[in-house]
Amino acid sequence: MTADKTHTPRKTTRRQFITEASRGVCGTGLLGLGLAGYSKQSQSLAAQCLRPPGALTEEDFLAACVRCGLCVEACPYDTLKLGKIFEPVTTGTPYFDANVIPCEMCEDIPCQTACPTGAISPELESINDAKMGLAVLIDRETCLNTQGLRCDICHRVCPLIDEAITLEIERNSRTGHHAMFIPTVHSDKCTGCGKCEHACPLEEAAIKVLPREIAKGELGHHYRWGWIEKDKAGGSLIDEVLDLPDRLPGTK
Amino acid sequence: MKASVGAEAIATKGWLGAHKYLLLRRVSQLGILALFLIGPLFGVWVLKGNLSSSVLLDTVPMTDPFMLMQSIAAGHIPEITAVLGALIVAVFYFMVGGRFFCSWVCPVNVITDLAHWLRRKLKVRASTKLSRKTRFWVLAMSLVLPVVLGTMAWELINPVSLFHRGVIFGMGLGWIVLVGIFLFDLLLVEHGWCGHVCPLGAFYNLVGRYSPIKVSAYQREKCDKCMDCFTVCTEPHVLKMPLFGENKGYSPMIESADCTNCARCIDVCSQDVFKITTRLPIKAEVKQ
């Protein structure tokens, strides 16, 4: 009660204060501990859930997003959804499942414009530079093109056709005299819009968009590609090819 | 605790007169929800977003300052739109009385009011003791957790944002949390959620500490001690001194920031003891 200071304010004794404070700390501490555990669990975004274009890294995104849904309402294709409690997406944060509705890659990026906090970073200038995820031809055993057919659907629906997905010719070893046109994703171009996954005609898509941190490998930082280093140096880095003596089996 | 309240008020002022502010509050609460909903439902965009952050008529940004504080605590530096929006909201609620949010805007209030109404009807007396200061501890927790975890942990379960977001964007299993609050208020603690636990209420309590708009028991000498106002009030302790503390020198103004300015006390009083007033110095000078 905040009556005027002059009127007999109720005094809290030290004992009362300590009792009350420790009660508060213990009670909310327990609640907080439970909440912390739950939040740790819910921070791992399910692999089929993708963030809107320009979204910060998952960790920063969870700190920045205020779960207002303005991006969802700005999305003209109903691609984006807000995560609900107990779903494998942090409660209230926007995501999309490419298999349901992929990102149509609007040139004006309305979801980005709508975001009030910068969780969808304003630094993304062109939708073609978006990195929502990375398409991966995850099952070469069922992909129709790997059977020698010319399905090519993922290639043809790709908004960055022949850049993000190319068809690479391989020899069809089953027939011995045909070619296979293998859909091949290039991670520097793929935006992760998910149109390929959405369009894949299989019962379960053979090409899937995954979060980039799942889809991408990372080279050891000390690795160097010899041919690139050779170009950089303008010549071979080794003086001459070492000619070691041949030792064939049975010889001494 | 009485099962029915305001019988005298209904007799003197009529049913409508004795429910004026209650009806206005329901219109306000549901009206705000409706303004958010007609966008996605009918394409009429008055308010976009939800209570966490929104845009009024495509121009005025509004952001829940408590939400933004959690975001900042989690280590994010927000864009100017969100900061401006939070300022607009904070200034608005300061002007109209802090916890005005709780009784006139927050959708959870409808649930907890229903729980309390049922509590009266079913004559549920038992109430577990819980300090009304608990909410400040929860408020502190919800601002400390993001610092430690780097994520807005409270927002995983925050029923206020969850309810409002759920109505507009889909509830999923969120109703479990809301039923939980309803049962908590009905069976465990009287006025449990809004009056004891909710950190958003605690936050707006702090925002409205020096708000100019207050309810005053300006005709307290007419009070016939029917106690109806104590029965309906979510924070009954705020009424005690303004009503009965005259000889101790207490002002009739309900100064406690716990008061939500719901004005239900005005409704149920047959003696017209209360009114909404301001505590701006200008007013005082005019009186003299």
Coordinates of C-alpha atoms in Angstrom, one line a residue:
Chain A
M1 CA 0.0 0.0 0.0
T2 CA 1.4 3.3 -1.0
A3 CA -0.4 5.7 1.3
D4 CA 1.3 9.0 2.1
K5 CA 4.6 8.4 3.7
T6 CA 3.5 10.4 6.8
H7 CA 0.8 7.9 7.7
T8 CA 2.2 5.0 9.8
P9 CA 3.7 2.9 7.0
R10 CA 3.7 -0.8 7.9
K11 CA 7.3 -1.7 8.8
T12 CA 8.7 -4.9 7.6
T13 CA 11.1 -6.5 10.1
R14 CA 14.3 -8.0 8.9
R15 CA 13.1 -11.4 9.8
Q16 CA 9.9 -10.9 7.7
F17 CA 11.9 -9.6 4.8
I18 CA 14.3 -12.5 4.8
T19 CA 11.4 -15.0 5.1
E20 CA 9.5 -13.4 2.3
A21 CA 12.5 -12.9 0.0
S22 CA 13.7 -16.5 0.4
R23 CA 10.2 -17.8 -0.2
G24 CA 9.9 -15.7 -3.4
V25 CA 13.4 -16.7 -4.6
C26 CA 12.8 -20.4 -3.9
G27 CA 9.3 -20.5 -5.4
T28 CA 10.1 -18.6 -8.6
G29 CA 13.5 -20.3 -8.7
L30 CA 11.9 -23.7 -9.0
L31 CA 9.5 -22.4 -11.6
G32 CA 12.4 -20.8 -13.5
L33 CA 14.4 -24.0 -13.4
G34 CA 11.5 -25.9 -15.0
L35 CA 11.1 -23.2 -17.5
A36 CA 14.8 -23.2 -18.3
G37 CA 14.7 -26.9 -18.9
Y38 CA 11.7 -26.6 -21.2
S39 CA 13.2 -23.7 -23.1
K40 CA 16.5 -25.7 -23.6
Q41 CA 14.4 -28.5 -25.1
S42 CA 12.2 -26.3 -27.3
Q43 CA 15.2 -24.4 -28.7
S44 CA 16.0 -27.3 -31.0
L45 CA 14.0 -26.5 -34.1
A46 CA 12.5 -29.5 -35.8
A47 CA 14.3 -30.1 -39.1
Q48 CA 11.2 -29.6 -41.3
C49 CA 10.6 -26.2 -39.8
L50 CA 12.2 -23.3 -41.7
R51 CA 12.5 -19.7 -40.6
P52 CA 11.3 -16.8 -42.8
P53 CA 13.8 -15.3 -45.3
G54 CA 16.4 -13.1 -43.6
A55 CA 15.8 -14.5 -40.2
L56 CA 18.8 -14.2 -37.8
T57 CA 20.6 -17.4 -36.7
E58 CA 18.3 -19.5 -34.6
E59 CA 19.9 -18.4 -31.3
D60 CA 19.6 -14.7 -32.1
F61 CA 16.2 -15.2 -33.7
L62 CA 14.8 -16.5 -30.4
A63 CA 16.1 -13.5 -28.6
A64 CA 14.8 -11.1 -31.2
C65 CA 11.4 -12.4 -32.2
V66 CA 8.5 -11.0 -30.1
R67 CA 6.0 -13.5 -31.5
C68 CA 3.6 -10.9 -32.9
G69 CA 2.7 -12.6 -36.1
L70 CA 3.1 -9.5 -38.3
C71 CA 5.2 -11.5 -40.7
V72 CA 2.5 -14.2 -40.9
E73 CA -0.1 -11.6 -41.7
A74 CA 2.1 -10.0 -44.3
C75 CA 2.8 -13.2 -46.1
P76 CA 0.5 -13.3 -49.2
Y77 CA 0.7 -17.0 -49.6
D78 CA -0.1 -18.2 -46.1
T79 CA 3.3 -19.8 -46.0
L80 CA 4.3 -18.7 -42.6
K81 CA 2.7 -20.1 -39.4
L82 CA 3.2 -19.4 -35.7
G83 CA 4.4 -22.2 -33.6
K84 CA 1.9 -23.4 -30.9
I85 CA 2.8 -24.5 -27.5
F86 CA 4.1 -28.1 -27.3
E87 CA 4.9 -28.1 -31.0
P88 CA 8.5 -28.7 -32.0
V89 CA 8.9 -24.9 -32.7
T90 CA 9.5 -22.4 -30.0
T91 CA 6.0 -21.1 -28.9
G92 CA 4.7 -18.3 -31.0
T93 CA 7.7 -18.0 -33.5
P94 CA 7.1 -18.0 -37.2
Y95 CA 8.1 -20.9 -39.4
F96 CA 7.1 -22.7 -42.5
D97 CA 7.0 -26.3 -43.6
A98 CA 8.1 -26.4 -47.3
N99 CA 6.3 -29.6 -47.8
V100 CA 3.0 -27.9 -47.0
I101 CA 3.4 -24.4 -48.5
P102 CA 6.9 -23.3 -49.7
C103 CA 8.2 -19.7 -49.8
E104 CA 7.2 -18.0 -53.0
M105 CA 10.1 -15.6 -52.7
C106 CA 8.3 -12.3 -53.1
E107 CA 10.7 -9.7 -54.5
D108 CA 9.6 -7.0 -51.9
I109 CA 10.0 -9.5 -49.0
P110 CA 6.8 -8.3 -47.1
C111 CA 7.5 -10.5 -44.1
Q112 CA 10.8 -8.7 -43.6
T113 CA 9.2 -5.3 -44.0
A114 CA 6.6 -6.2 -41.4
C115 CA 9.1 -7.3 -38.7
P116 CA 9.3 -4.6 -36.0
T117 CA 12.3 -6.0 -34.1
G118 CA 14.8 -7.0 -36.8
A119 CA 14.4 -10.7 -36.0
I120 CA 13.9 -11.0 -39.8
S121 CA 17.0 -8.9 -40.5
P122 CA 16.6 -5.8 -42.7
E123 CA 20.1 -6.6 -44.0
L124 CA 18.8 -9.1 -46.5
E125 CA 18.5 -7.0 -49.7
S126 CA 17.5 -9.4 -52.4
I127 CA 15.3 -12.5 -51.8
N128 CA 17.7 -14.4 -54.0
D129 CA 20.3 -14.1 -51.3
A130 CA 18.0 -15.6 -48.7
K131 CA 19.3 -18.7 -46.8
M132 CA 16.2 -20.2 -45.3
G133 CA 17.6 -23.7 -45.6
L134 CA 19.3 -25.9 -48.1
A135 CA 17.7 -28.3 -50.5
V136 CA 19.3 -31.8 -50.3
L137 CA 18.6 -34.7 -52.7
I138 CA 18.3 -36.7 -49.5
D139 CA 17.2 -40.0 -51.1
R140 CA 19.0 -41.0 -54.3
E141 CA 17.4 -44.5 -54.1
T142 CA 13.9 -43.2 -54.8
C143 CA 14.5 -40.0 -56.9
L144 CA 13.1 -40.8 -60.3
N145 CA 16.0 -39.1 -62.1
T146 CA 18.4 -41.5 -60.4
Q147 CA 16.4 -44.4 -62.0
G148 CA 17.2 -42.9 -65.3
L149 CA 13.9 -41.1 -65.8
R150 CA 13.6 -37.5 -66.8
C151 CA 11.3 -36.3 -64.0
D152 CA 13.3 -33.1 -63.6
I153 CA 10.4 -31.4 -61.7
C154 CA 12.6 -30.1 -58.8
H155 CA 14.9 -28.6 -61.4
R156 CA 12.1 -27.0 -63.4
V157 CA 10.2 -25.4 -60.4
C158 CA 13.4 -24.0 -58.9
P159 CA 13.2 -20.1 -59.0
L160 CA 16.9 -20.1 -59.6
I161 CA 16.9 -22.9 -62.2
D162 CA 20.3 -23.9 -63.5
E163 CA 21.9 -21.9 -60.7
A164 CA 20.6 -23.4 -57.4
I165 CA 19.7 -26.8 -59.0
T166 CA 21.5 -28.1 -62.0
L167 CA 21.2 -31.5 -63.8
E168 CA 24.5 -33.2 -63.8
I169 CA 25.0 -36.1 -66.2
E170 CA 26.1 -39.4 -64.9
R171 CA 26.5 -42.7 -66.6
N172 CA 23.6 -45.1 -66.0
S173 CA 25.5 -48.2 -65.0
R174 CA 22.3 -50.4 -64.9
T175 CA 21.7 -50.1 -68.6
G176 CA 25.3 -49.4 -69.5
H177 CA 24.5 -47.0 -72.3
H178 CA 22.1 -44.4 -70.9
A179 CA 22.7 -41.2 -69.0
M180 CA 21.2 -40.1 -65.7
F181 CA 20.4 -36.5 -65.0
I182 CA 21.1 -36.0 -61.4
P183 CA 19.5 -33.0 -59.7
T184 CA 22.3 -31.3 -57.9
V185 CA 21.9 -28.4 -55.4
H186 CA 24.5 -25.7 -55.1
S187 CA 24.6 -24.3 -51.6
D188 CA 25.8 -20.9 -52.6
K189 CA 22.7 -20.2 -54.7
C190 CA 20.0 -22.3 -53.0
T191 CA 17.7 -20.0 -50.9
G192 CA 15.8 -22.9 -49.2
C193 CA 12.4 -21.8 -50.5
G194 CA 11.3 -25.4 -50.7
K195 CA 9.6 -25.3 -54.0
C196 CA 11.5 -28.4 -55.1
E197 CA 10.5 -30.4 -52.0
H198 CA 6.9 -29.2 -52.4
A199 CA 6.8 -30.2 -56.1
C200 CA 8.6 -33.6 -55.8
P201 CA 6.0 -36.1 -57.1
L202 CA 7.0 -39.0 -54.8
E203 CA 4.8 -40.1 -51.9
E204 CA 7.6 -38.7 -49.7
A205 CA 9.9 -36.2 -51.3
A206 CA 13.3 -37.4 -52.2
I207 CA 14.6 -33.8 -52.2
K208 CA 14.1 -32.0 -48.9
V209 CA 15.0 -28.6 -47.5
L210 CA 16.9 -28.8 -44.3
P211 CA 18.2 -26.1 -41.9
R212 CA 21.6 -25.2 -43.3
E213 CA 23.4 -26.2 -40.1
I214 CA 22.1 -29.7 -40.5
A215 CA 22.6 -29.9 -44.3
K216 CA 26.1 -28.4 -44.6
G217 CA 29.4 -30.0 -43.7
E218 CA 32.3 -27.8 -42.7
L219 CA 35.8 -28.3 -43.8
G220 CA 38.6 -28.4 -41.2
H221 CA 39.9 -24.8 -41.1
H222 CA 43.5 -25.9 -41.8
Y223 CA 42.4 -27.6 -45.1
R224 CA 43.7 -26.1 -48.3
W225 CA 42.7 -27.3 -51.8
G226 CA 46.0 -27.9 -53.7
W227 CA 44.7 -26.8 -57.1
I228 CA 43.4 -23.5 -55.7
E229 CA 46.6 -22.8 -53.8
K230 CA 48.5 -23.6 -57.0
D231 CA 46.4 -21.0 -58.9
K232 CA 47.0 -18.5 -56.2
A233 CA 50.7 -19.1 -56.1
G234 CA 50.8 -19.0 -59.9
G235 CA 52.5 -22.4 -60.1
S236 CA 53.1 -25.7 -58.3
L237 CA 53.9 -25.4 -54.7
I238 CA 56.2 -28.4 -54.8
D239 CA 59.4 -28.2 -56.7
E240 CA 59.1 -31.4 -58.7
V241 CA 57.3 -34.6 -58.6
L242 CA 59.1 -37.0 -56.3
D243 CA 60.0 -40.2 -58.2
L244 CA 59.9 -42.9 -55.6
P245 CA 61.2 -46.4 -56.6
D246 CA 58.4 -48.8 -57.6
R247 CA 58.1 -51.8 -55.4
L248 CA 55.8 -54.4 -56.9
P249 CA 54.7 -57.5 -55.0
G250 CA 57.1 -60.4 -55.5
T251 CA 60.1 -58.1 -56.2
K252 CA 62.7 -57.0 -53.8
Chain B
M1 CA -18.1 -14.0 0.5
K2 CA -21.5 -13.3 -1.0
A3 CA -22.9 -15.4 -3.8
S4 CA -24.5 -12.5 -5.5
V5 CA -23.4 -8.9 -5.3
G6 CA -24.8 -5.6 -6.3
A7 CA -28.4 -6.4 -5.4
E8 CA -28.8 -3.0 -3.8
A9 CA -27.0 -1.3 -6.7
I10 CA -29.4 -3.0 -9.2
A11 CA -32.3 -1.9 -7.1
T12 CA -31.2 1.8 -7.1
K13 CA -29.5 2.1 -10.5
G14 CA -31.1 -0.6 -12.6
W15 CA -29.3 -3.6 -14.0
L16 CA -27.7 -1.6 -16.7
G17 CA -26.5 1.1 -14.3
A18 CA -25.0 -1.5 -12.0
H19 CA -23.1 -3.2 -14.8
K20 CA -22.1 -0.2 -16.8
Y21 CA -18.3 -0.5 -16.4
L22 CA -18.4 -4.3 -16.6
L23 CA -20.2 -4.1 -19.9
L24 CA -17.9 -1.4 -21.2
R25 CA -14.9 -3.5 -20.2
R26 CA -16.2 -6.5 -22.0
V27 CA -16.9 -4.4 -25.1
S28 CA -13.3 -3.1 -24.8
Q29 CA -11.7 -6.5 -24.4
L30 CA -13.7 -8.2 -27.0
G31 CA -13.7 -5.2 -29.3
I32 CA -9.9 -5.1 -29.3
L33 CA -9.8 -8.8 -30.1
A34 CA -12.3 -8.2 -32.9
L35 CA -10.2 -5.4 -34.4
F36 CA -7.3 -7.8 -34.6
L37 CA -9.5 -10.6 -36.0
I38 CA -11.3 -8.8 -38.8
G39 CA -8.0 -8.5 -40.6
P40 CA -7.3 -12.1 -41.2
L41 CA -11.0 -13.0 -41.4
F42 CA -12.5 -10.3 -43.6
G43 CA -9.5 -8.4 -44.9
V44 CA -10.3 -5.3 -42.9
W45 CA -7.0 -4.3 -41.5
V46 CA -7.4 -2.0 -38.5
L47 CA -4.9 -3.7 -36.2
K48 CA -2.3 -6.1 -37.5
G49 CA -0.3 -8.5 -35.4
N50 CA -1.2 -9.2 -31.8
L51 CA -0.8 -7.7 -28.3
S52 CA 2.9 -8.5 -28.4
S53 CA 3.5 -6.2 -31.3
S54 CA 1.0 -4.6 -33.7
V55 CA 0.5 -1.9 -36.3
L56 CA -2.6 0.4 -36.1
L57 CA -4.0 1.4 -39.5
D58 CA -0.7 0.5 -41.1
T59 CA 1.0 3.5 -39.4
V60 CA 1.3 3.5 -35.6
P61 CA 3.6 0.8 -34.3
M62 CA 2.8 -0.7 -30.9
T63 CA 4.9 -3.1 -29.0
D64 CA 4.4 -4.7 -25.6
P65 CA 7.2 -3.1 -23.5
F66 CA 7.5 -6.2 -21.2
M67 CA 8.0 -8.4 -24.3
L68 CA 10.7 -6.0 -25.7
M69 CA 12.4 -5.9 -22.3
Q70 CA 12.7 -9.7 -22.4
S71 CA 14.1 -9.5 -25.9
I72 CA 16.7 -7.0 -24.9
A73 CA 17.5 -9.1 -21.8
A74 CA 18.0 -12.0 -24.2
G75 CA 20.7 -9.9 -25.9
H76 CA 18.9 -8.5 -28.9
I77 CA 19.2 -4.9 -29.9
P78 CA 15.7 -4.2 -31.4
E79 CA 15.0 -2.1 -34.5
I80 CA 13.7 1.5 -33.9
T81 CA 10.1 0.5 -34.8
A82 CA 9.8 -1.8 -31.8
V83 CA 11.4 0.7 -29.5
L84 CA 9.0 3.4 -30.6
G85 CA 6.1 1.0 -30.3
A86 CA 7.0 0.1 -26.8
L87 CA 7.3 3.8 -25.8
I88 CA 3.9 4.5 -27.3
V89 CA 2.3 1.6 -25.3
A90 CA 4.1 2.5 -22.1
V91 CA 3.1 6.2 -22.2
F92 CA -0.5 5.2 -23.0
Y93 CA -0.8 2.8 -20.1
F94 CA 0.9 5.3 -17.8
M95 CA -1.7 7.9 -18.8
V96 CA -4.7 5.6 -18.2
G97 CA -3.5 3.9 -15.1
G98 CA -1.0 1.1 -15.6
R99 CA -3.0 -2.0 -14.8
F100 CA -5.8 -0.5 -17.0
F101 CA -4.3 -3.1 -19.4
C102 CA -5.3 -5.9 -17.0
S103 CA -9.0 -5.1 -16.8
W104 CA -9.7 -3.4 -20.1
V105 CA -7.5 -5.1 -22.6
C106 CA -6.0 -8.4 -21.4
P107 CA -8.1 -11.3 -22.7
V108 CA -7.1 -13.5 -19.8
N109 CA -9.2 -11.2 -17.5
V110 CA -12.3 -12.7 -19.0
I111 CA -11.2 -16.2 -17.9
T112 CA -10.2 -15.1 -14.4
D113 CA -13.4 -13.0 -14.0
L114 CA -15.4 -16.1 -15.0
A115 CA -13.5 -18.2 -12.5
H116 CA -14.2 -15.7 -9.7
W117 CA -17.9 -15.5 -10.6
L118 CA -18.1 -19.3 -10.5
R119 CA -16.2 -19.3 -7.2
R120 CA -18.9 -17.0 -5.8
K121 CA -21.7 -19.1 -7.2
L122 CA -20.3 -22.4 -6.1
K123 CA -19.3 -20.8 -2.7
V124 CA -15.7 -22.0 -3.0
R125 CA -14.2 -20.6 0.2
A126 CA -10.9 -22.4 0.4
S127 CA -8.0 -20.4 -1.0
T128 CA -4.3 -21.3 -0.7
K129 CA -2.3 -18.5 0.7
L130 CA 0.1 -16.9 -1.8
S131 CA 1.8 -13.6 -1.4
R132 CA 0.6 -10.8 -3.8
K133 CA 4.2 -9.9 -4.1
T134 CA 4.8 -13.3 -5.9
R135 CA 4.2 -11.5 -9.3
F136 CA 7.2 -9.3 -8.8
W137 CA 9.4 -12.3 -8.2
V138 CA 7.9 -13.9 -11.4
L139 CA 8.6 -10.6 -13.2
A140 CA 12.2 -10.7 -12.0
M141 CA 12.5 -14.3 -13.0
S142 CA 11.1 -13.6 -16.5
L143 CA 13.7 -10.9 -17.0
V144 CA 16.7 -12.8 -15.5
L145 CA 16.1 -16.1 -17.5
P146 CA 16.6 -14.5 -20.9
V147 CA 20.0 -13.1 -19.7
V148 CA 21.1 -16.6 -18.6
L149 CA 19.5 -18.6 -21.5
G150 CA 19.6 -16.1 -24.3
T151 CA 15.9 -16.8 -25.1
M152 CA 12.6 -15.5 -23.8
A153 CA 11.8 -18.4 -21.6
W154 CA 8.7 -16.9 -20.1
E155 CA 7.1 -16.4 -23.5
L156 CA 7.1 -20.2 -24.0
I157 CA 4.2 -20.4 -21.5
N158 CA 3.0 -16.8 -21.0
P159 CA -0.8 -17.3 -21.0
V160 CA -1.5 -13.6 -21.9
S161 CA 0.4 -13.5 -25.2
L162 CA -0.5 -17.2 -25.8
F163 CA -4.2 -16.6 -25.5
H164 CA -4.3 -13.5 -27.7
R165 CA -2.0 -15.0 -30.2
G166 CA -4.0 -18.2 -30.2
V167 CA -7.3 -16.6 -31.0
I168 CA -5.8 -14.9 -34.0
F169 CA -3.2 -17.4 -35.2
G170 CA -4.5 -20.7 -33.9
M171 CA -4.5 -22.0 -30.3
G172 CA -3.2 -25.6 -30.7
L173 CA -2.8 -27.1 -27.2
G174 CA -2.7 -23.6 -25.7
W175 CA -6.1 -24.1 -24.2
I176 CA -4.5 -26.4 -21.6
V177 CA -2.6 -23.5 -20.1
L178 CA -5.8 -21.4 -20.1
V179 CA -7.9 -24.2 -18.4
G180 CA -5.0 -24.5 -15.9
I181 CA -5.3 -20.8 -15.0
F182 CA -9.1 -21.1 -14.8
L183 CA -8.8 -24.0 -12.3
F184 CA -6.0 -22.3 -10.4
D185 CA -8.2 -19.3 -9.9
L186 CA -11.4 -21.4 -9.2
L187 CA -10.0 -24.0 -6.8
L188 CA -6.6 -22.9 -5.5
V189 CA -6.1 -19.2 -5.0
E190 CA -8.8 -16.6 -5.2
H191 CA -7.8 -14.0 -7.8
G192 CA -4.7 -16.3 -8.2
W193 CA -3.4 -15.5 -11.6
C194 CA -4.2 -11.8 -12.1
G195 CA -3.8 -10.8 -8.4
H196 CA -0.8 -12.9 -7.4
V197 CA 1.3 -14.4 -10.3
C198 CA 1.1 -12.6 -13.6
P199 CA 4.3 -10.7 -14.3
L200 CA 2.7 -8.6 -16.9
G201 CA 0.3 -7.3 -14.3
A202 CA 3.3 -6.6 -12.1
F203 CA 5.0 -4.8 -14.9
Y204 CA 2.0 -2.5 -15.5
N205 CA 1.7 -2.0 -11.8
L206 CA 5.2 -0.4 -12.0
V207 CA 4.2 1.6 -15.1
G208 CA 1.1 2.9 -13.4
R209 CA 2.6 3.8 -10.1
Y210 CA 2.2 7.5 -10.7
S211 CA -0.6 7.4 -13.2
P212 CA -2.9 10.4 -13.2
I213 CA -6.2 8.5 -13.6
K214 CA -7.5 6.8 -10.4
V215 CA -10.7 5.7 -8.8
S216 CA -11.6 7.6 -5.7
A217 CA -14.0 6.8 -2.8
Y218 CA -14.9 10.5 -2.9
Q219 CA -18.1 10.0 -1.0
R220 CA -16.8 7.5 1.5
E221 CA -18.9 9.0 4.3
K222 CA -22.0 7.5 2.5
C223 CA -20.6 4.0 2.5
D224 CA -23.0 1.5 4.2
K225 CA -20.4 -1.2 4.6
C226 CA -22.3 -3.7 2.4
M227 CA -18.8 -4.9 1.3
D228 CA -19.9 -5.6 -2.3
C229 CA -17.0 -3.7 -3.7
F230 CA -14.6 -5.9 -1.6
T231 CA -16.3 -9.0 -3.1
V232 CA -15.9 -8.0 -6.7
C233 CA -12.5 -6.3 -6.5
T234 CA -9.6 -8.3 -7.8
E235 CA -7.3 -6.5 -5.4
P236 CA -9.6 -5.8 -2.4
H237 CA -6.7 -4.6 -0.1
V238 CA -6.5 -1.4 -2.2
L239 CA -10.0 -0.4 -1.0
K240 CA -9.5 -0.6 2.7
M241 CA -7.7 2.6 3.5
P242 CA -9.4 4.9 1.0
L243 CA -12.7 3.7 2.3
F244 CA -12.2 3.4 6.0
G245 CA -8.9 5.2 6.7
E246 CA -10.3 8.7 7.0
N247 CA -9.6 9.1 10.7
K248 CA -6.0 7.8 10.1
G249 CA -5.6 10.6 7.5
Y250 CA -5.8 8.4 4.4
S251 CA -6.9 10.1 1.1
P252 CA -10.1 8.7 -0.5
M253 CA -8.0 8.2 -3.7
I254 CA -7.2 4.6 -4.4
E255 CA -3.5 5.2 -4.8
S256 CA -2.2 1.6 -4.8
A257 CA -0.9 0.7 -8.2
D258 CA -2.4 -2.8 -7.7
C259 CA -5.8 -1.2 -8.6
T260 CA -6.7 -2.1 -12.2
N261 CA -9.1 0.8 -12.7
C262 CA -11.7 -1.8 -13.6
A263 CA -14.3 0.4 -12.0
R264 CA -16.4 -2.6 -10.9
C265 CA -16.6 -1.0 -7.4
I266 CA -18.4 2.0 -9.0
D267 CA -20.9 -0.5 -10.6
V268 CA -21.8 -2.4 -7.5
C269 CA -22.0 0.5 -5.1
S270 CA -25.6 1.6 -4.4
Q271 CA -24.4 4.7 -2.5
D272 CA -22.3 6.1 -5.4
V273 CA -19.2 6.2 -3.1
F274 CA -16.7 5.8 -6.0
K275 CA -15.9 7.7 -9.1
I276 CA -13.2 7.9 -11.7
T277 CA -11.0 10.9 -11.1
T278 CA -7.6 12.3 -11.8
R279 CA -4.9 13.3 -9.4
L280 CA -3.5 16.1 -11.6
P281 CA -2.5 19.1 -9.5
I282 CA -4.7 21.3 -11.8
K283 CA -7.8 19.6 -10.5
A284 CA -6.8 20.2 -6.9
E285 CA -6.4 23.9 -7.5
V286 CA -9.8 24.2 -9.2
K287 CA -11.4 22.6 -6.2
Q288 CA -9.9 25.1 -3.8

